[in-house]
CSV table of N, CA and C in Angstrom, one decimal:
chain,number,residue,atom,x,y,z
Z,275,MET,N,7.6,-53.2,-118.9
Z,275,MET,CA,7.2,-53.0,-117.5
Z,275,MET,C,5.9,-53.6,-117.3
Z,276,HIS,N,5.7,-54.3,-116.2
Z,276,HIS,CA,4.5,-54.9,-115.9
Z,276,HIS,C,3.9,-54.4,-114.6
Z,277,GLY,N,2.6,-54.6,-114.4
Z,277,GLY,CA,1.9,-54.2,-113.2
Z,277,GLY,C,2.0,-52.8,-112.7
Z,278,ALA,N,2.4,-52.6,-111.5
Z,278,ALA,CA,2.5,-51.3,-110.9
Z,278,ALA,C,3.6,-50.4,-111.5
Z,279,ALA,N,4.6,-51.0,-112.1
Z,279,ALA,CA,5.7,-50.2,-112.6
Z,279,ALA,C,5.3,-49.4,-113.8
Z,280,ALA,N,4.3,-49.9,-114.6
Z,280,ALA,CA,3.9,-49.2,-115.9
Z,280,ALA,C,3.4,-47.8,-115.6
Z,281,PRO,N,2.4,-47.6,-114.6
Z,281,PRO,CA,2.0,-46.2,-114.3
Z,281,PRO,C,3.1,-45.3,-113.8
Z,282,LYS,N,4.1,-45.8,-113.1
Z,282,LYS,CA,5.2,-45.0,-112.7
Z,282,LYS,C,5.9,-44.5,-113.9
Z,283,ARG,N,6.2,-45.3,-114.9
Z,283,ARG,CA,6.9,-44.9,-116.1
Z,283,ARG,C,6.1,-44.0,-116.9
Z,284,ARG,N,4.8,-44.2,-117.0
Z,284,ARG,CA,4.0,-43.4,-117.8
Z,284,ARG,C,3.9,-42.0,-117.2
Z,285,GLY,N,3.8,-41.8,-115.9
Z,285,GLY,CA,3.8,-40.5,-115.3
Z,285,GLY,C,5.1,-39.8,-115.4
Z,286,ALA,N,6.2,-40.5,-115.3
Z,286,ALA,CA,7.5,-39.9,-115.5
Z,286,ALA,C,7.7,-39.5,-116.9
Z,287,LEU,N,7.3,-40.3,-117.9
Z,287,LEU,CA,7.4,-39.9,-119.3
Z,287,LEU,C,6.5,-38.7,-119.6
Z,288,GLY,N,5.3,-38.6,-119.0
Z,288,GLY,CA,4.5,-37.4,-119.2
Z,288,GLY,C,5.1,-36.2,-118.7
Z,289,LEU,N,5.7,-36.3,-117.5
Z,289,LEU,CA,6.4,-35.1,-116.9
Z,289,LEU,C,7.6,-34.8,-117.8
Z,290,GLY,N,8.4,-35.8,-118.3
Z,290,GLY,CA,9.5,-35.5,-119.1
Z,290,GLY,C,9.1,-34.8,-120.4
Z,291,LEU,N,8.0,-35.2,-121.0
Z,291,LEU,CA,7.4,-34.5,-122.2
Z,291,LEU,C,7.0,-33.1,-121.9
Z,292,LEU,N,6.4,-32.9,-120.8
Z,292,LEU,CA,6.0,-31.5,-120.4
Z,292,LEU,C,7.2,-30.7,-120.2
Z,293,LEU,N,8.3,-31.2,-119.6
Z,293,LEU,CA,9.5,-30.5,-119.4
Z,293,LEU,C,10.2,-30.2,-120.8
Z,294,ALA,N,10.1,-31.1,-121.7
Z,294,ALA,CA,10.6,-30.9,-123.0
Z,294,ALA,C,9.8,-29.8,-123.8
Z,295,ALA,N,8.5,-29.8,-123.6
Z,295,ALA,CA,7.7,-28.7,-124.2
Z,295,ALA,C,8.2,-27.3,-123.6
Z,296,PHE,N,8.3,-27.2,-122.3
Z,296,PHE,CA,8.8,-26.0,-121.7
Z,296,PHE,C,10.2,-25.6,-122.2
Z,297,THR,N,11.0,-26.6,-122.4
Z,297,THR,CA,12.4,-26.4,-122.9
Z,297,THR,C,12.3,-25.9,-124.3
Z,298,GLY,N,11.4,-26.4,-125.1
Z,298,GLY,CA,11.3,-26.0,-126.5
Z,298,GLY,C,10.8,-24.5,-126.5
Z,299,ILE,N,9.9,-24.2,-125.6
Z,299,ILE,CA,9.5,-22.8,-125.5
Z,299,ILE,C,10.6,-21.9,-125.1
Z,300,ALA,N,11.4,-22.3,-124.2
Z,300,ALA,CA,12.6,-21.5,-123.8
Z,300,ALA,C,13.6,-21.3,-124.9
Z,301,ILE,N,13.8,-22.4,-125.7
Z,301,ILE,CA,14.7,-22.2,-126.8
Z,301,ILE,C,14.2,-21.3,-127.8
Z,302,TRP,N,12.9,-21.4,-128.1
Z,302,TRP,CA,12.2,-20.5,-129.1
Z,302,TRP,C,12.3,-19.1,-128.6
Z,303,GLN,N,12.1,-18.8,-127.3
Z,303,GLN,CA,12.1,-17.5,-126.8
Z,303,GLN,C,13.6,-16.9,-126.9
Z,304,VAL,N,14.6,-17.7,-126.7
Z,304,VAL,CA,16.0,-17.2,-126.8
Z,304,VAL,C,16.2,-16.7,-128.2
Z,305,THR,N,15.6,-17.4,-129.2
Z,305,THR,CA,15.8,-16.9,-130.6
Z,305,THR,C,15.1,-15.6,-130.9
Z,306,LEU,N,14.2,-15.2,-130.0
Z,306,LEU,CA,13.5,-13.9,-130.2
Z,306,LEU,C,14.2,-12.7,-129.6
Z,307,ILE,N,15.3,-13.0,-128.8
Z,307,ILE,CA,16.0,-11.9,-128.1
Z,307,ILE,C,16.8,-11.1,-129.1
Z,308,PRO,N,16.6,-9.8,-129.2
Z,308,PRO,CA,17.3,-9.1,-130.2
Z,308,PRO,C,18.8,-8.9,-129.8
Z,309,GLU,N,19.7,-9.0,-130.8
Z,309,GLU,CA,21.1,-8.7,-130.5
Z,309,GLU,C,21.3,-7.2,-130.5
Z,310,PRO,N,22.1,-6.8,-129.5
Z,310,PRO,CA,22.3,-5.3,-129.4
Z,310,PRO,C,23.2,-4.8,-130.6
Z,311,PRO,N,22.9,-3.6,-131.0
Z,311,PRO,CA,23.7,-3.1,-132.2
Z,311,PRO,C,25.2,-2.9,-131.7
Z,312,GLY,N,26.1,-3.1,-132.6
Z,312,GLY,CA,27.5,-3.0,-132.3
Z,312,GLY,C,28.1,-4.2,-131.7
Z,313,TYR,N,29.3,-4.1,-131.4
Z,313,TYR,CA,30.0,-5.3,-130.8
Z,313,TYR,C,29.9,-5.3,-129.3
Z,314,THR,N,29.5,-6.5,-128.8
Z,314,THR,CA,29.6,-6.7,-127.3
Z,314,THR,C,30.3,-8.1,-127.1
Z,315,PRO,N,31.1,-8.1,-126.2
Z,315,PRO,CA,31.9,-9.4,-126.0
Z,315,PRO,C,30.9,-10.6,-125.6
Z,316,VAL,N,29.9,-10.3,-124.9
Z,316,VAL,CA,28.9,-11.3,-124.6
Z,316,VAL,C,27.5,-10.8,-125.0
Z,317,GLY,N,26.9,-11.4,-126.0
Z,317,GLY,CA,25.6,-11.0,-126.4
Z,317,GLY,C,24.5,-11.2,-125.4
Z,318,ALA,N,23.4,-10.6,-125.7
Z,318,ALA,CA,22.2,-10.8,-124.8
Z,318,ALA,C,21.7,-12.2,-124.7
Z,319,THR,N,22.0,-13.0,-125.7
Z,319,THR,CA,21.4,-14.4,-125.8
Z,319,THR,C,22.4,-15.4,-125.2
Z,320,ALA,N,23.6,-15.0,-124.8
Z,320,ALA,CA,24.6,-16.0,-124.4
Z,320,ALA,C,24.1,-16.8,-123.2
Z,321,MET,N,23.7,-16.1,-122.1
Z,321,MET,CA,23.4,-16.8,-120.9
Z,321,MET,C,22.0,-17.6,-121.0
Z,322,PRO,N,21.0,-16.9,-121.6
Z,322,PRO,CA,19.7,-17.7,-121.8
Z,322,PRO,C,19.9,-18.9,-122.7
Z,323,ALA,N,20.8,-18.8,-123.7
Z,323,ALA,CA,21.0,-19.9,-124.6
Z,323,ALA,C,21.7,-21.0,-123.9
Z,324,ALA,N,22.7,-20.7,-123.0
Z,324,ALA,CA,23.4,-21.7,-122.3
Z,324,ALA,C,22.5,-22.4,-121.3
Z,325,VAL,N,21.7,-21.6,-120.6
Z,325,VAL,CA,20.7,-22.2,-119.7
Z,325,VAL,C,19.7,-23.2,-120.4
Z,326,ALA,N,19.2,-22.7,-121.6
Z,326,ALA,CA,18.3,-23.5,-122.4
Z,326,ALA,C,19.0,-24.8,-122.8
Z,327,ALA,N,20.3,-24.7,-123.2
Z,327,ALA,CA,21.0,-25.9,-123.7
Z,327,ALA,C,21.2,-26.9,-122.6
Z,328,VAL,N,21.6,-26.4,-121.4
Z,328,VAL,CA,21.8,-27.3,-120.2
Z,328,VAL,C,20.4,-27.9,-119.8
Z,329,LEU,N,19.4,-27.1,-119.9
Z,329,LEU,CA,18.0,-27.7,-119.6
Z,329,LEU,C,17.7,-28.7,-120.6
Z,330,ALA,N,18.0,-28.5,-121.8
Z,330,ALA,CA,17.6,-29.5,-122.9
Z,330,ALA,C,18.4,-30.8,-122.6
Z,331,VAL,N,19.6,-30.8,-122.2
Z,331,VAL,CA,20.4,-32.0,-121.9
Z,331,VAL,C,19.8,-32.7,-120.7
Z,332,LEU,N,19.5,-31.9,-119.7
Z,332,LEU,CA,18.9,-32.5,-118.5
Z,332,LEU,C,17.5,-33.2,-118.8
Z,333,VAL,N,16.7,-32.5,-119.6
Z,333,VAL,CA,15.4,-33.1,-119.9
Z,333,VAL,C,15.6,-34.4,-120.7
Z,334,LEU,N,16.6,-34.4,-121.6
Z,334,LEU,CA,16.8,-35.6,-122.4
Z,334,LEU,C,17.3,-36.7,-121.5
Z,335,ALA,N,18.1,-36.4,-120.6
Z,335,ALA,CA,18.6,-37.5,-119.6
Z,335,ALA,C,17.4,-38.0,-118.8
Z,336,TYR,N,16.5,-37.1,-118.4
Z,336,TYR,CA,15.4,-37.5,-117.6
Z,336,TYR,C,14.4,-38.4,-118.4
Z,337,LEU,N,14.2,-38.0,-119.7
Z,337,LEU,CA,13.4,-38.8,-120.6
Z,337,LEU,C,14.0,-40.2,-120.8
Z,338,VAL,N,15.3,-40.3,-121.0
Z,338,VAL,CA,15.9,-41.6,-121.2
Z,338,VAL,C,15.7,-42.4,-119.9
Z,339,ALA,N,16.0,-41.8,-118.7
Z,339,ALA,CA,15.8,-42.6,-117.5
Z,339,ALA,C,14.4,-43.0,-117.3
Z,340,SER,N,13.4,-42.1,-117.7
Z,340,SER,CA,12.0,-42.5,-117.5
Z,340,SER,C,11.6,-43.6,-118.5
Z,341,TRP,N,12.1,-43.6,-119.7
Z,341,TRP,CA,11.8,-44.6,-120.6
Z,341,TRP,C,12.3,-46.0,-120.1
Z,342,ARG,N,13.5,-45.9,-119.5
Z,342,ARG,CA,14.1,-47.2,-118.9
Z,342,ARG,C,13.4,-47.6,-117.6
Z,343,GLY,N,12.6,-46.7,-117.0
Z,343,GLY,CA,11.9,-47.0,-115.8
Z,343,GLY,C,12.8,-46.7,-114.6
Z,344,ARG,N,13.8,-45.8,-114.7
Z,344,ARG,CA,14.7,-45.5,-113.7
Z,344,ARG,C,14.7,-44.1,-113.2
Z,345,SER,N,13.6,-43.4,-113.5
Z,345,SER,CA,13.6,-42.0,-113.0
Z,345,SER,C,13.1,-41.9,-111.6
Z,346,PRO,N,13.8,-41.1,-110.8
Z,346,PRO,CA,13.4,-41.0,-109.4
Z,346,PRO,C,12.1,-40.4,-109.2
Z,347,ASP,N,11.3,-40.9,-108.2
Z,347,ASP,CA,10.0,-40.3,-107.9
Z,347,ASP,C,9.8,-40.4,-106.4
Z,348,ALA,N,9.7,-39.3,-105.7
Z,348,ALA,CA,9.6,-39.4,-104.3
Z,348,ALA,C,8.2,-40.0,-103.9
Z,349,LEU,N,7.2,-39.9,-104.8
Z,349,LEU,CA,5.9,-40.4,-104.4
Z,349,LEU,C,5.9,-41.9,-104.2
Z,350,HIS,N,6.8,-42.6,-105.0
Z,350,HIS,CA,6.9,-44.0,-104.9
Z,350,HIS,C,8.1,-44.6,-104.2
Z,351,ASP,N,8.8,-43.7,-103.5
Z,351,ASP,CA,10.0,-44.2,-102.8
Z,351,ASP,C,9.5,-44.7,-101.4
Z,352,GLU,N,10.0,-45.9,-101.0
Z,352,GLU,CA,9.6,-46.5,-99.8
Z,352,GLU,C,10.1,-45.8,-98.5
Z,353,VAL,N,11.2,-45.1,-98.7
Z,353,VAL,CA,11.9,-44.4,-97.5
Z,353,VAL,C,11.5,-42.9,-97.5
Z,354,GLU,N,11.6,-42.3,-98.6
Z,354,GLU,CA,11.3,-40.9,-98.7
Z,354,GLU,C,9.9,-40.6,-99.3
Z,355,GLY,N,9.4,-39.5,-99.1
Z,355,GLY,CA,8.1,-39.1,-99.6
Z,355,GLY,C,8.0,-37.6,-99.7
Z,356,PRO,N,7.0,-37.1,-100.4
Z,356,PRO,CA,6.9,-35.7,-100.6
Z,356,PRO,C,6.6,-35.0,-99.3
Z,357,LEU,N,7.1,-33.8,-99.1
Z,357,LEU,CA,6.8,-33.0,-97.9
Z,357,LEU,C,5.3,-32.6,-97.9
Z,358,PRO,N,4.7,-32.5,-96.7
Z,358,PRO,CA,3.3,-32.1,-96.6
Z,358,PRO,C,3.2,-30.6,-97.1
Z,359,GLY,N,2.0,-30.2,-97.5
Z,359,GLY,CA,1.7,-28.9,-97.9
Z,359,GLY,C,2.1,-28.5,-99.3
Z,360,ARG,N,1.9,-29.5,-100.2
Z,360,ARG,CA,2.4,-29.2,-101.6
Z,360,ARG,C,1.7,-28.1,-102.3
Z,361,VAL,N,0.4,-27.9,-101.9
Z,361,VAL,CA,-0.3,-26.8,-102.6
Z,361,VAL,C,0.2,-25.4,-102.1
Z,362,ALA,N,0.4,-25.3,-100.8
Z,362,ALA,CA,0.9,-24.1,-100.2
Z,362,ALA,C,2.3,-23.8,-100.7
Z,363,ARG,N,3.2,-24.8,-100.8
Z,363,ARG,CA,4.5,-24.7,-101.3
Z,363,ARG,C,4.5,-24.2,-102.8
Z,364,SER,N,3.6,-24.8,-103.5
Z,364,SER,CA,3.5,-24.4,-104.9
Z,364,SER,C,3.0,-23.0,-105.1
Z,365,ALA,N,2.1,-22.6,-104.2
Z,365,ALA,CA,1.6,-21.2,-104.2
Z,365,ALA,C,2.7,-20.2,-103.9
Z,366,TRP,N,3.6,-20.5,-102.9
Z,366,TRP,CA,4.7,-19.6,-102.6
Z,366,TRP,C,5.7,-19.5,-103.7
Z,367,MET,N,5.9,-20.7,-104.4
Z,367,MET,CA,6.9,-20.7,-105.5
Z,367,MET,C,6.3,-19.8,-106.6
Z,368,VAL,N,5.0,-20.0,-107.0
Z,368,VAL,CA,4.4,-19.2,-108.0
Z,368,VAL,C,4.4,-17.8,-107.7
Z,369,ALA,N,4.1,-17.4,-106.4
Z,369,ALA,CA,4.2,-16.0,-105.9
Z,369,ALA,C,5.5,-15.4,-106.1
Z,370,GLY,N,6.6,-16.2,-105.8
Z,370,GLY,CA,7.9,-15.7,-106.0
Z,370,GLY,C,8.3,-15.4,-107.5
Z,371,LEU,N,7.9,-16.3,-108.3
Z,371,LEU,CA,8.1,-16.2,-109.8
Z,371,LEU,C,7.3,-15.0,-110.3
Z,372,ALA,N,6.0,-14.9,-109.9
Z,372,ALA,CA,5.2,-13.8,-110.3
Z,372,ALA,C,5.7,-12.5,-109.8
Z,373,ALA,N,6.3,-12.4,-108.6
Z,373,ALA,CA,6.9,-11.2,-108.1
Z,373,ALA,C,8.0,-10.8,-109.0
Z,374,LEU,N,8.8,-11.7,-109.5
Z,374,LEU,CA,9.9,-11.4,-110.3
Z,374,LEU,C,9.4,-10.8,-111.7
Z,375,VAL,N,8.4,-11.5,-112.3
Z,375,VAL,CA,7.9,-11.1,-113.5
Z,375,VAL,C,7.2,-9.7,-113.4
Z,376,LEU,N,6.4,-9.6,-112.4
Z,376,LEU,CA,5.5,-8.4,-112.3
Z,376,LEU,C,6.3,-7.1,-111.8
Z,377,LEU,N,7.3,-7.3,-111.0
Z,377,LEU,CA,8.0,-6.2,-110.4
Z,377,LEU,C,9.2,-5.7,-111.3
Z,378,THR,N,9.7,-6.6,-112.1
Z,378,THR,CA,10.9,-6.2,-113.0
Z,378,THR,C,10.6,-5.0,-113.8
Z,379,PRO,N,9.5,-4.9,-114.6
Z,379,PRO,CA,9.3,-3.7,-115.4
Z,379,PRO,C,9.2,-2.4,-114.6
Z,380,GLY,N,8.6,-2.4,-113.4
Z,380,GLY,CA,8.5,-1.2,-112.7
Z,380,GLY,C,9.6,-0.8,-111.8
Z,381,PHE,N,10.4,-1.8,-111.3
Z,381,PHE,CA,11.4,-1.5,-110.3
Z,381,PHE,C,12.8,-2.0,-110.7
Z,382,GLY,N,12.9,-2.7,-111.7
Z,382,GLY,CA,14.2,-3.2,-112.2
Z,382,GLY,C,14.4,-4.7,-111.7
Z,383,ILE,N,15.3,-5.4,-112.5
Z,383,ILE,CA,15.5,-6.8,-112.2
Z,383,ILE,C,16.2,-7.0,-110.9
Z,384,GLY,N,17.1,-6.1,-110.4
Z,384,GLY,CA,17.7,-6.3,-109.1
Z,384,GLY,C,16.7,-6.2,-108.0
Z,385,ALA,N,15.9,-5.2,-108.0
Z,385,ALA,CA,15.0,-5.0,-106.9
Z,385,ALA,C,13.9,-6.1,-106.9
Z,386,ALA,N,13.5,-6.5,-108.1
Z,386,ALA,CA,12.5,-7.6,-108.2
Z,386,ALA,C,13.0,-8.9,-107.7
Z,387,GLY,N,14.3,-9.2,-107.8
Z,387,GLY,CA,14.8,-10.4,-107.3
Z,387,GLY,C,14.8,-10.6,-105.8
Z,388,VAL,N,14.8,-9.5,-105.1
Z,388,VAL,CA,14.8,-9.6,-103.6
Z,388,VAL,C,13.5,-10.2,-103.0
Z,389,PRO,N,12.3,-9.7,-103.3
Z,389,PRO,CA,11.1,-10.3,-102.8
Z,389,PRO,C,10.9,-11.7,-103.4
Z,390,ALA,N,11.3,-11.9,-104.7
Z,390,ALA,CA,11.2,-13.2,-105.3
Z,390,ALA,C,12.0,-14.2,-104.6
Z,391,PHE,N,13.2,-13.9,-104.2
Z,391,PHE,CA,14.0,-14.8,-103.4
Z,391,PHE,C,13.3,-15.2,-102.1
Z,392,ALA,N,12.8,-14.2,-101.4
Z,392,ALA,CA,12.2,-14.4,-100.1
Z,392,ALA,C,10.9,-15.3,-100.2
Z,393,LEU,N,10.1,-15.1,-101.2
Z,393,LEU,CA,8.9,-15.8,-101.4
Z,393,LEU,C,9.3,-17.3,-101.8
Z,394,ILE,N,10.3,-17.5,-102.6
Z,394,ILE,CA,10.7,-18.8,-103.0
Z,394,ILE,C,11.3,-19.5,-101.8
Z,395,ALA,N,12.0,-18.8,-101.0
Z,395,ALA,CA,12.6,-19.4,-99.7
Z,395,ALA,C,11.5,-19.9,-98.8
Z,396,ARG,N,10.4,-19.1,-98.8
Z,396,ARG,CA,9.2,-19.5,-98.0
Z,396,ARG,C,8.6,-20.8,-98.5
Z,397,ALA,N,8.7,-21.1,-99.8
Z,397,ALA,CA,8.2,-22.3,-100.4
Z,397,ALA,C,9.0,-23.5,-99.8
Z,398,PHE,N,10.2,-23.3,-99.4
Z,398,PHE,CA,11.1,-24.3,-98.8
Z,398,PHE,C,11.1,-24.2,-97.3
Z,399,ASP,N,10.0,-23.7,-96.7
Z,399,ASP,CA,9.8,-23.6,-95.2
Z,399,ASP,C,10.5,-22.5,-94.5
Z,400,SER,N,11.2,-21.6,-95.1
Z,400,SER,CA,11.8,-20.6,-94.4
Z,400,SER,C,10.8,-19.6,-93.9
Z,401,ARG,N,10.9,-19.2,-92.6
Z,401,ARG,CA,10.0,-18.2,-92.0
Z,401,ARG,C,10.8,-17.0,-91.5
Z,402,ARG,N,12.0,-16.9,-91.9
Z,402,ARG,CA,12.8,-15.7,-91.5
Z,402,ARG,C,12.9,-14.7,-92.7
Z,403,TRP,N,11.8,-13.9,-92.7
Z,403,TRP,CA,11.6,-13.0,-93.8
Z,403,TRP,C,12.8,-12.0,-94.0
Z,404,LEU,N,13.2,-11.4,-92.9
Z,404,LEU,CA,14.2,-10.4,-92.9
Z,404,LEU,C,15.5,-11.0,-93.4
Z,405,ARG,N,15.9,-12.1,-92.9
Z,405,ARG,CA,17.1,-12.8,-93.3
Z,405,ARG,C,17.0,-13.1,-94.8
Z,406,ASP,N,15.9,-13.7,-95.3
Z,406,ASP,CA,15.7,-14.0,-96.7
Z,406,ASP,C,15.8,-12.8,-97.6
Z,407,LEU,N,15.2,-11.7,-97.1
Z,407,LEU,CA,15.3,-10.5,-97.9
Z,407,LEU,C,16.7,-10.0,-98.1
Z,408,LEU,N,17.5,-10.1,-97.0
Z,408,LEU,CA,18.9,-9.7,-97.0
Z,408,LEU,C,19.7,-10.6,-97.9
Z,409,ILE,N,19.5,-11.9,-97.8
Z,409,ILE,CA,20.2,-12.8,-98.7
Z,409,ILE,C,19.8,-12.6,-100.1
Z,410,GLY,N,18.5,-12.4,-100.3
Z,410,GLY,CA,18.0,-12.1,-101.7
Z,410,GLY,C,18.6,-10.8,-102.2
Z,411,LEU,N,18.8,-9.8,-101.4
Z,411,LEU,CA,19.5,-8.6,-101.8
Z,411,LEU,C,21.0,-8.9,-102.2
Z,412,ALA,N,21.6,-9.7,-101.4
Z,412,ALA,CA,23.0,-10.0,-101.7
Z,412,ALA,C,23.2,-10.8,-103.0
Z,413,VAL,N,22.3,-11.8,-103.2
Z,413,VAL,CA,22.4,-12.7,-104.4
Z,413,VAL,C,22.0,-11.9,-105.6
Z,414,SER,N,20.9,-11.1,-105.5
Z,414,SER,CA,20.4,-10.3,-106.6
Z,414,SER,C,21.5,-9.3,-107.0
Z,415,GLY,N,22.0,-8.6,-106.0
Z,415,GLY,CA,23.1,-7.6,-106.2
Z,415,GLY,C,24.3,-8.2,-106.9
Z,416,ALA,N,24.7,-9.4,-106.4
Z,416,ALA,CA,25.9,-10.1,-107.0
Z,416,ALA,C,25.6,-10.5,-108.4
Z,417,LEU,N,24.5,-11.0,-108.7
Z,417,LEU,CA,24.1,-11.4,-110.1
Z,417,LEU,C,24.0,-10.1,-111.0
Z,418,TRP,N,23.4,-9.1,-110.5
Z,418,TRP,CA,23.3,-7.8,-111.3
Z,418,TRP,C,24.7,-7.3,-111.6
Z,419,LEU,N,25.6,-7.3,-110.6
Z,419,LEU,CA,27.0,-6.8,-110.8
Z,419,LEU,C,27.7,-7.7,-111.9
Z,420,LEU,N,27.5,-9.0,-111.8
Z,420,LEU,CA,28.1,-9.9,-112.7
Z,420,LEU,C,27.7,-9.6,-114.1
Z,421,PHE,N,26.4,-9.6,-114.3
Z,421,PHE,CA,25.9,-9.4,-115.7
Z,421,PHE,C,26.0,-8.0,-116.2
Z,422,GLN,N,25.7,-7.0,-115.4
Z,422,GLN,CA,25.7,-5.6,-115.8
Z,422,GLN,C,27.1,-5.1,-115.9
Z,423,GLN,N,27.9,-5.2,-114.9
Z,423,GLN,CA,29.2,-4.6,-114.9
Z,423,GLN,C,30.3,-5.5,-115.5
Z,424,LEU,N,30.4,-6.7,-115.1
Z,424,LEU,CA,31.5,-7.6,-115.6
Z,424,LEU,C,31.3,-8.1,-117.0
Z,425,LEU,N,30.1,-8.5,-117.4
Z,425,LEU,CA,29.8,-9.1,-118.7
Z,425,LEU,C,29.3,-8.0,-119.7
Z,426,GLY,N,28.9,-6.9,-119.2
Z,426,GLY,CA,28.5,-5.8,-120.0
Z,426,GLY,C,27.1,-5.9,-120.6
Z,427,LEU,N,26.3,-6.7,-120.0
Z,427,LEU,CA,24.9,-6.8,-120.5
Z,427,LEU,C,24.1,-5.6,-119.9
Z,428,GLN,N,23.2,-5.1,-120.7
Z,428,GLN,CA,22.5,-3.9,-120.3
Z,428,GLN,C,21.2,-4.3,-119.6
Z,429,LEU,N,21.3,-4.4,-118.3
Z,429,LEU,CA,20.1,-4.8,-117.5
Z,429,LEU,C,19.4,-3.5,-117.0
Z,430,GLY,N,20.0,-2.4,-117.1
Z,430,GLY,CA,19.4,-1.2,-116.5
Z,430,GLY,C,19.9,-1.0,-115.1
Z,431,PRO,N,19.4,0.0,-114.4
Z,431,PRO,CA,19.8,0.2,-113.0
Z,431,PRO,C,19.3,-0.9,-112.1
Z,432,PHE,N,20.0,-1.2,-111.0
Z,432,PHE,CA,19.6,-2.2,-110.0
Z,432,PHE,C,18.2,-1.9,-109.5
Z,433,VAL,N,18.0,-0.7,-109.2
Z,433,VAL,CA,16.6,-0.3,-108.8
Z,433,VAL,C,16.3,1.0,-109.6
Z,434,HIS,N,15.1,1.0,-110.1
Z,434,HIS,CA,14.5,2.3,-110.6
Z,434,HIS,C,13.1,2.4,-110.2
Z,435,TRP,N,12.7,3.6,-109.9
Z,435,TRP,CA,11.3,3.8,-109.4
Z,435,TRP,C,10.4,4.1,-110.6
Z,436,PRO,N,9.2,3.5,-110.6
Z,436,PRO,CA,8.3,3.7,-111.7
Z,436,PRO,C,7.8,5.2,-111.7
Z,437,GLY,N,7.6,5.6,-112.9
Z,437,GLY,CA,7.0,7.0,-113.0
Z,437,GLY,C,7.7,7.8,-113.9
């Protein structure tokens, strides 16, 4: 690659390597999940391992595309470009993920997913808080039912009060 194309490829490769590092951490963390005693049709590591495997394949595909200089980048697209307010968007996204992590131990995974969904929706410009909370409740409830009731994973109650 010559001229202006080289920095594009270097940035994409750097991002790909960062994603690969995060994927490596995810895979390592999956290996630390303890298996429940006794027989369960779907172990506690099944879904996280599947997600980590899919992520690894996607990261590898991104790295190959970056190496070949074909990775998409909205910053350098002549027609499209990044949306304004990237710092605020990132802050809303981080707030949503932080809400999920910080609220789960005290209130349960189901309850923590509701405000996390609304905060992440705000990162994508939604300003309809009540609608987003209701959608978050529906999505979080459906996922909790899927994993807790149908797959038999022990997530705990949908909501539990600290104390």
